[in-house]
């Protein structure tokens, strides 16, 4: 069977795609840790005030994510990537589950929870230790305190990374947005920019979002189900 013209295809994912793997989304009640909202802990100010507290939060999330495996939606995207030569996956997720599933062309716009960044010398390194070897983690180079290499509220995204993301949506023929609340910028701007440049916009989400209103087609379902339905709809019968 032939597939409809989708290339270049961009898939933009948020926490909702990992929900069926057991990773709590940020804005759901189970995403709270000790009653703190992510916006209260995932900030440079919170880290400056109390690095221990912020690291406790990240140690909890690392442990939780380490126990999760990619779900059928992560896996299905790897199959789609094999069939679409111009395919880019832009993710806001820092959980690494897309890479674990086998996706190749991934832009992680909010960084990775499995990478460390030294607050003093800027050194970056991978660290998958559960539990953390040192608490809080220290830079192996200069011995200063490290932080997770993720983008926090109030921080700007890496210019090269976000430029690549914007360029990619601008030349997209189709954009599929899966499981994001569409309220965290600049990520939330990507579908809108793509649409302005002529892309057909699809959304898969269990709930209505600010993206729903501008989408050409909405799948009001879980990521695993919605993705299969969307792909079936792209087949030319
Ligand atoms: P949110 O927690 O804000 O939103 C998750 C979205 O997924 C919601 O719109 C839900 O309706 C939807 N959802 C939940 N379960 C789903 C399922 N099984 N299938 C499909 N959709 C489902 O997460 P994000 O939009 O990813 O930033 O949040 C954006 C950013 O804010 C995150 O990257 C993080 C966060 O704080 C940083 O860490 C910088």
Tab-separated table of C-alpha atoms and ligand atoms in Angstrom:
chain	number	residue	atom	x	y	z
A	1	UNK	CA	0.000	0.000	0.000
A	2	UNK	CA	1.157	3.492	-0.764
A	3	UNK	CA	1.335	6.202	1.869
A	4	UNK	CA	0.123	9.768	1.491
A	5	UNK	CA	2.753	12.433	0.859
A	6	UNK	CA	4.113	13.158	4.314
A	7	UNK	CA	7.745	14.045	3.714
A	8	UNK	CA	9.409	15.919	5.232
A	9	UNK	CA	7.666	14.619	8.342
A	10	UNK	CA	8.263	16.104	11.788
A	11	UNK	CA	6.987	14.443	14.937
A	12	UNK	CA	6.944	16.591	18.070
A	13	UNK	CA	6.534	14.726	21.333
A	14	UNK	CA	5.924	15.660	24.950
A	15	UNK	CA	5.518	13.826	28.231
A	16	UNK	CA	2.229	12.228	27.077
A	17	UNK	CA	4.046	9.779	24.782
A	18	UNK	CA	5.907	8.329	27.767
A	19	UNK	CA	2.825	8.172	30.007
A	20	UNK	CA	2.008	4.627	28.876
A	21	UNK	CA	5.557	3.615	29.837
A	22	UNK	CA	4.780	4.745	33.382
A	23	UNK	CA	6.615	8.084	33.316
A	24	UNK	CA	4.367	10.648	35.019
A	25	UNK	CA	3.542	13.703	32.910
A	26	UNK	CA	4.480	17.058	34.428
A	27	UNK	CA	1.076	18.560	34.850
A	28	UNK	CA	-0.756	15.482	36.126
A	29	UNK	CA	-1.101	14.961	39.884
A	30	UNK	CA	1.322	12.000	39.869
A	31	UNK	CA	3.992	14.244	38.347
A	32	UNK	CA	4.209	16.080	41.646
A	33	UNK	CA	7.021	15.194	43.991
A	34	UNK	CA	6.481	15.980	47.679
A	35	UNK	CA	3.754	18.349	46.491
A	36	UNK	CA	6.187	20.522	44.530
A	37	UNK	CA	5.232	21.387	40.979
A	38	UNK	CA	7.957	20.956	38.331
A	39	UNK	CA	7.992	24.745	37.886
A	40	UNK	CA	9.083	25.121	41.528
A	41	UNK	CA	12.062	22.747	41.284
A	42	UNK	CA	13.181	22.770	37.677
A	43	UNK	CA	14.579	26.286	37.828
A	44	UNK	CA	18.048	27.809	38.228
A	45	UNK	CA	16.790	29.787	41.234
A	46	UNK	CA	15.613	26.639	43.036
A	47	UNK	CA	18.967	24.963	42.322
A	48	UNK	CA	20.914	27.952	43.578
A	49	UNK	CA	18.792	28.058	46.748
A	50	UNK	CA	18.832	24.341	47.504
A	51	UNK	CA	20.809	22.061	45.152
A	52	UNK	CA	20.194	19.065	47.437
A	53	UNK	CA	16.438	19.407	47.146
A	54	UNK	CA	16.562	19.782	43.365
A	55	UNK	CA	18.896	16.776	43.082
A	56	UNK	CA	16.559	14.714	45.262
A	57	UNK	CA	13.785	15.493	42.780
A	58	UNK	CA	15.982	14.483	39.807
A	59	UNK	CA	17.275	11.368	41.580
A	60	UNK	CA	13.606	10.366	42.062
A	61	UNK	CA	12.780	10.980	38.396
A	62	UNK	CA	15.921	9.169	37.194
A	63	UNK	CA	15.049	6.142	39.295
A	64	UNK	CA	11.469	6.179	38.095
A	65	UNK	CA	12.453	6.514	34.417
A	66	UNK	CA	15.174	3.845	34.708
A	67	UNK	CA	12.426	1.373	35.603
A	68	UNK	CA	10.456	2.240	32.429
A	69	UNK	CA	10.817	0.866	28.930
A	70	UNK	CA	9.715	2.338	25.588
A	71	UNK	CA	6.070	1.656	24.788
A	72	UNK	CA	4.370	0.794	21.487
A	73	UNK	CA	4.186	4.450	20.477
A	74	UNK	CA	7.957	4.948	20.857
A	75	UNK	CA	8.471	1.686	18.944
A	76	UNK	CA	6.001	2.550	16.195
A	77	UNK	CA	7.804	5.821	15.533
A	78	UNK	CA	10.974	3.868	14.785
A	79	UNK	CA	9.032	1.852	12.186
A	80	UNK	CA	7.669	5.041	10.624
A	81	UNK	CA	11.196	6.497	10.506
A	82	UNK	CA	12.300	3.473	8.458
A	83	UNK	CA	9.623	4.227	5.867
A	84	UNK	CA	9.963	8.010	5.682
A	85	UNK	CA	13.400	9.073	4.537
A	86	UNK	CA	13.022	12.718	5.594
A	87	UNK	CA	11.931	12.215	9.186
A	88	UNK	CA	12.771	14.276	12.269
A	89	UNK	CA	11.680	13.619	15.800
A	90	UNK	CA	11.707	16.691	18.020
A	91	UNK	CA	11.150	15.812	21.650
A	92	UNK	CA	10.691	17.840	24.797
A	93	UNK	CA	11.251	14.696	26.820
A	94	UNK	CA	14.457	14.251	28.756
A	95	UNK	CA	13.788	10.564	29.516
A	96	UNK	CA	15.800	9.076	26.635
A	97	UNK	CA	13.017	6.607	25.739
A	98	UNK	CA	12.968	7.549	22.031
A	99	UNK	CA	16.656	6.716	21.713
A	100	UNK	CA	16.139	3.530	23.744
A	101	UNK	CA	13.403	2.514	21.286
A	102	UNK	CA	15.799	3.017	18.359
A	103	UNK	CA	14.746	6.371	16.893
A	104	UNK	CA	17.671	7.908	15.046
A	105	UNK	CA	17.084	11.460	13.930
A	106	UNK	CA	16.131	12.998	17.293
A	107	UNK	CA	16.400	16.603	18.430
A	108	UNK	CA	16.175	16.701	22.241
A	109	UNK	CA	15.272	20.339	22.739
A	110	UNK	CA	15.099	20.154	26.551
A	111	UNK	CA	18.261	18.077	27.030
A	112	UNK	CA	18.644	14.735	28.776
A	113	UNK	CA	18.254	13.586	32.350
A	114	UNK	CA	21.056	11.085	31.648
A	115	UNK	CA	23.616	13.813	30.957
A	116	UNK	CA	25.400	15.953	33.549
A	117	UNK	CA	26.577	19.531	33.185
A	118	UNK	CA	29.234	21.018	35.458
A	119	UNK	CA	28.017	24.311	36.943
A	120	UNK	CA	31.588	25.620	37.005
A	121	UNK	CA	33.609	24.478	33.973
A	122	UNK	CA	30.733	23.542	31.636
A	123	UNK	CA	31.958	19.957	31.199
A	124	UNK	CA	29.234	17.543	29.996
A	125	UNK	CA	29.161	13.784	30.458
A	126	UNK	CA	26.738	10.850	30.419
A	127	UNK	CA	25.754	9.269	33.707
A	128	UNK	CA	23.249	6.419	33.987
A	129	UNK	CA	24.090	5.389	37.544
A	130	UNK	CA	21.123	4.483	39.696
A	131	UNK	CA	21.519	5.460	42.476
A	132	UNK	CA	23.905	8.335	41.805
A	133	UNK	CA	27.497	7.521	42.771
A	134	UNK	CA	27.911	10.839	44.576
A	135	UNK	CA	25.105	12.948	45.935
A	136	UNK	CA	25.030	15.633	44.713
A	137	UNK	CA	27.099	14.650	41.674
A	138	UNK	CA	30.446	16.369	41.179
A	139	UNK	CA	32.384	17.154	38.017
A	140	UNK	CA	35.135	14.578	37.391
A	141	UNK	CA	37.250	17.378	35.893
A	142	UNK	CA	37.116	20.234	38.371
A	143	UNK	CA	35.241	18.721	41.334
A	144	UNK	CA	32.495	21.352	41.371
A	145	UNK	CA	28.802	20.511	41.650
A	146	UNK	CA	27.037	19.220	38.564
A	147	UNK	CA	23.441	19.706	37.473
A	148	UNK	CA	21.262	17.688	35.128
A	149	UNK	CA	21.837	18.794	31.516
A	150	UNK	CA	18.201	19.744	31.030
A	151	UNK	CA	16.637	23.083	30.205
A	152	UNK	CA	15.001	24.626	33.222
A	153	UNK	CA	12.147	27.112	33.423
A	154	UNK	CA	13.550	30.590	32.943
A	155	UNK	CA	16.488	29.326	30.850
A	156	UNK	CA	16.955	29.726	27.138
A	157	UNK	CA	17.279	26.698	24.919
A	158	UNK	CA	20.542	25.912	23.200
A	159	UNK	CA	20.527	28.268	20.196
A	160	UNK	CA	21.843	25.685	17.736
A	161	UNK	CA	19.310	23.080	18.842
A	162	UNK	CA	16.266	25.336	18.727
A	163	UNK	CA	17.350	26.860	15.392
A	164	UNK	CA	17.517	23.353	13.944
A	165	UNK	CA	14.045	22.607	15.320
A	166	UNK	CA	12.580	25.785	13.792
A	167	UNK	CA	14.246	25.156	10.421
A	168	UNK	CA	12.917	21.612	10.418
A	169	UNK	CA	9.280	22.563	11.035
A	170	UNK	CA	9.489	25.348	8.469
A	171	UNK	CA	10.245	22.900	5.686
A	172	UNK	CA	7.898	20.173	6.954
A	173	UNK	CA	5.099	18.825	4.798
A	174	UNK	CA	3.394	17.241	7.799
A	175	UNK	CA	3.765	17.705	11.557
A	176	UNK	CA	2.441	15.189	14.061
A	177	UNK	CA	2.254	16.438	17.651
A	178	UNK	CA	1.933	13.757	20.315
A	179	UNK	CA	1.242	14.195	24.032
A	180	UNK	CA	2.241	17.736	24.777
A	181	UNK	CA	0.201	20.309	26.674
A	182	UNK	CA	1.470	22.943	24.223
A	183	UNK	CA	1.971	25.588	26.874
A	184	UNK	CA	5.758	25.583	27.316
A	185	UNK	CA	7.555	27.924	24.941
A	186	UNK	CA	9.341	27.988	22.564
A	187	UNK	CA	8.395	24.319	21.927
A	188	UNK	CA	4.710	25.255	21.742
A	189	UNK	CA	5.527	27.630	18.872
A	190	UNK	CA	6.862	24.871	16.614
A	191	UNK	CA	3.513	23.467	15.356
A	192	UNK	CA	2.187	26.983	14.766
A	193	UNK	CA	5.276	28.005	12.765
A	194	UNK	CA	5.124	24.800	10.744
A	195	UNK	CA	1.466	25.347	9.965
A	196	UNK	CA	2.153	28.963	8.923
A	197	UNK	CA	4.709	27.590	6.463
A	198	UNK	CA	2.179	25.233	4.939
A	199	UNK	CA	2.536	22.002	6.910
A	200	UNK	CA	-0.461	19.807	7.547
A	201	UNK	CA	-0.843	19.525	11.312
A	202	UNK	CA	-2.024	16.457	13.235
A	203	UNK	CA	-2.413	16.077	16.976
A	204	UNK	CA	-2.663	13.011	19.197
A	205	UNK	CA	-3.594	13.832	22.785
A	206	UNK	CA	-6.022	12.500	25.356
A	207	UNK	CA	-7.105	16.076	26.105
A	208	UNK	CA	-7.772	19.318	24.289
A	209	UNK	CA	-4.742	21.631	24.059
A	210	UNK	CA	-4.020	25.038	22.482
A	211	UNK	CA	-2.725	23.077	19.461
A	212	UNK	CA	-6.055	21.268	18.929
A	213	UNK	CA	-7.722	24.387	17.529
A	214	UNK	CA	-5.181	24.850	14.730
A	215	UNK	CA	-4.706	21.164	13.921
A	216	UNK	CA	-6.070	19.816	10.625
A	217	UNK	CA	-6.944	16.574	12.348
A	218	UNK	CA	-7.059	15.570	16.014
A	219	UNK	CA	-6.885	12.054	17.454
A	220	UNK	CA	-8.376	12.274	20.915
A	221	UNK	CA	-6.721	9.132	22.214
A	222	UNK	CA	-3.696	7.698	23.935
A	223	UNK	CA	-0.439	7.871	22.016
A	224	UNK	CA	-0.239	4.131	21.281
A	225	UNK	CA	-3.749	3.969	19.828
A	226	UNK	CA	-3.722	7.391	18.153
A	227	UNK	CA	-0.457	6.699	16.351
A	228	UNK	CA	-1.749	3.471	14.830
A	229	UNK	CA	-4.981	5.185	13.759
A	230	UNK	CA	-3.066	8.110	12.278
A	231	UNK	CA	-0.736	5.826	10.321
A	232	UNK	CA	-3.681	3.774	9.027
A	233	UNK	CA	-5.308	7.005	7.820
A	234	UNK	CA	-2.173	7.861	5.807
A	235	UNK	CA	-2.392	4.678	3.730
A	236	UNK	CA	-3.798	5.247	0.252
A	237	UNK	CA	-6.286	2.466	-0.325
B	1	LIG	P1	2.765	18.036	30.142
B	1	LIG	O1	2.755	17.237	31.395
B	1	LIG	O2	2.601	19.504	30.249
B	1	LIG	O3	1.605	17.526	29.169
B	1	LIG	C1	1.414	16.179	28.859
B	1	LIG	C2	0.342	16.105	27.796
B	1	LIG	O4	0.188	14.740	27.434
B	1	LIG	C3	-1.032	16.601	28.224
B	1	LIG	O5	-1.558	17.455	27.215
B	1	LIG	C4	-1.871	15.331	28.362
B	1	LIG	O6	-3.232	15.548	27.993
B	1	LIG	C5	-1.192	14.411	27.358
B	1	LIG	N1	-1.287	12.974	27.645
B	1	LIG	C6	-1.268	12.344	28.845
B	1	LIG	N2	-1.273	11.020	28.701
B	1	LIG	C7	-1.293	10.777	27.365
B	1	LIG	C8	-1.275	9.590	26.555
B	1	LIG	N3	-1.239	8.383	27.091
B	1	LIG	N4	-1.282	9.741	25.234
B	1	LIG	C9	-1.311	10.977	24.647
B	1	LIG	N5	-1.321	12.122	25.353
B	1	LIG	C10	-1.303	12.040	26.695
B	1	LIG	O7	4.089	17.650	29.356
B	1	LIG	P2	4.851	18.439	28.204
B	1	LIG	O8	3.886	19.086	27.269
B	1	LIG	O9	5.849	17.512	27.644
B	1	LIG	O10	10.086	21.027	30.465
B	1	LIG	O11	5.575	19.555	29.026
B	1	LIG	C11	6.408	20.434	28.350
B	1	LIG	C12	7.621	20.748	29.176
B	1	LIG	O12	7.231	21.257	30.443
B	1	LIG	C13	8.483	19.539	29.526
B	1	LIG	O13	9.419	19.245	28.546
B	1	LIG	C14	9.154	19.982	30.769
B	1	LIG	C15	7.924	20.498	31.445
B	1	LIG	O14	8.015	21.084	32.613
B	1	LIG	C16	11.332	20.942	30.906
B	1	LIG	O15	11.755	20.004	31.561
B	1	LIG	C17	12.121	22.111	30.509
